[in-house]
Amino acid sequence: MGRRSFFFKNYVTHLVLIVCAFAVAGSVFYYQMSNYALRSKQVELRTTVQSLAEQTKLMQGTDSEIIRDIYMLSIGRVAKEDAITVCVTDSNGVIEMVAAPDGSTASVSGYIMPAAVVRQVRNTGSYAELGQLGVLGDRSSYTVGTGVTDDNGELSAMVFIYTQDAAAAGMVRHSTQTLVLILLVTLVVALIISFILSQHMTRPLKVIAAAAKEFAAGNFEVRVPEDNRCYEIDELAVSFNNMARDLDQLEELTRGFISNVSHEFKTPMTTIGGFVDGMIDGTIPADQRDKYLHIIAEETRRLSRMVNRMLDAAKIQSGELILNPAPLDFSEMTSQIILSFEQKIENKKLEVCCELEDRLIVMGDRDHLYRAVYNLVDNAVKFIDEGGRLCLRAHPEGTFCAFSISNTGAGISADDLPHIFDRFYKADRSRSMDKTGAGLGLYIVKNIINLHGGEISVRSDGGETEFEFTLPLAPPQLPGAKQQ
């Protein structure tokens, strides 16, 4: 499993997202727990420090040693009962008295509070932090302080208390450890689920990749499942299978095309070669050479038509078929084509019905349109039953010329109809009756009509087959265009 695989990248992405989410959740939880413990403790300490500040203010208003001793005892009792350290300073932050958590009190001199602490008390009247207070201790503490004012409202002293709250710290630590344990277990479970989901998501892609390798090896029959419970992958699978079917069909048609072309080229070339050899070695008498030269000329023209059709198909596929549209009389052109089939029509004793409106001026390339209509008439005459009916109609419909050609006969099967305009496609009926095609005629006709901006369709039922297409009429202002 390479680092560049989709599975690896998908799994690592999930891993990073989960770890980051858990890290953020843990950090937020620890921050909130610490703040909660700090706020709770500070509320408790503020009540105590406010009470001590009032006692300090009373003590400052008297010179009695007895009251001072009582004050010291009271401070020591509070410090012992609440397990706190009390520190009383003058207005400049010089420490005057300290009461320890064991209840002992002592007068201290020479120590001073940090200037930032003193400045904050002077500015705001109080102080609170979770941390160290310099001389008060070397460990993090819950610390609060307040100022003591005299009767004139001037700052006369400051009282600070701090404590090491083992219970609160332990609660935070225990809660944090519990959260980390839960997050680790959840992380492991999430990673396992992510691994399974990543495998499940990438399995269809691996199947499609394996199928693509089969295609590369020439196996066009392989298909991939289309129900993967994922819209995007299902859409990819459907497109992949459609492509596989198209490739399989194209491969089959190509093989048939090569077989047909080989046969179609071989037959006239064998005929031409045989007659030419007969003339050279004298097998064919001199008085019959003209007859066989006509046959050779017809077979040569047949080869030329086949080559031209293949060239046209190649140009259509590559988008190089260039049109030179100009106004032309579609009815006159169609009449010329019908006249060119006069002998074949008489040989089959066909009943011909022509309903062509006079001077239907369309905008198109005459050479290409001539080839398209000629091909449709050729097919109709070729596959019509002897004594059958051939009908051609052309009339204007809005800004378009509508043309249809129908013939009686065996018709086209329902299975063949959807593919009748496909490249290289030859219906079974065509393979048995048409020995001169390679499945390109109707493909070329459809593309010529479409390139002119028209549409072509076919129906076959009740023993009758009809092809119908439309072509844009030439604008009335152009020379030769019919006025509506």
Tab-separated table of C-alpha atoms in Angstrom, residues 208 215 223-228 230-246:
chain	number	residue	atom	x	y	z
A	208	ILE	CA	-12.723	-0.162	-11.426
A	215	PHE	CA	-9.608	-3.445	-20.798
A	223	ARG	CA	-18.183	-4.955	-15.833
A	224	VAL	CA	-18.121	-3.255	-12.415
A	225	PRO	CA	-20.918	-3.161	-9.784
A	226	GLU	CA	-23.171	-0.112	-10.060
A	227	ASP	CA	-24.674	-0.253	-6.531
A	228	ASN	CA	-21.939	0.965	-4.175
A	230	CYS	CA	-22.215	6.218	-3.012
A	231	TYR	CA	-23.694	8.532	-5.637
A	232	GLU	CA	-20.368	9.689	-7.105
A	233	ILE	CA	-18.889	6.174	-7.303
A	234	ASP	CA	-22.157	4.767	-8.681
A	235	GLU	CA	-22.145	7.481	-11.353
A	236	LEU	CA	-18.522	6.622	-12.173
A	237	ALA	CA	-19.376	2.904	-12.330
A	238	VAL	CA	-22.351	3.535	-14.650
A	239	SER	CA	-20.200	5.698	-16.934
A	240	PHE	CA	-17.459	3.073	-16.843
A	241	ASN	CA	-19.855	0.280	-17.797
A	242	ASN	CA	-21.357	2.402	-20.579
A	243	MET	CA	-17.863	2.999	-21.890
A	244	ALA	CA	-17.160	-0.736	-21.637
A	245	ARG	CA	-20.287	-1.568	-23.619
A	246	ASP	CA	-19.431	1.028	-26.241
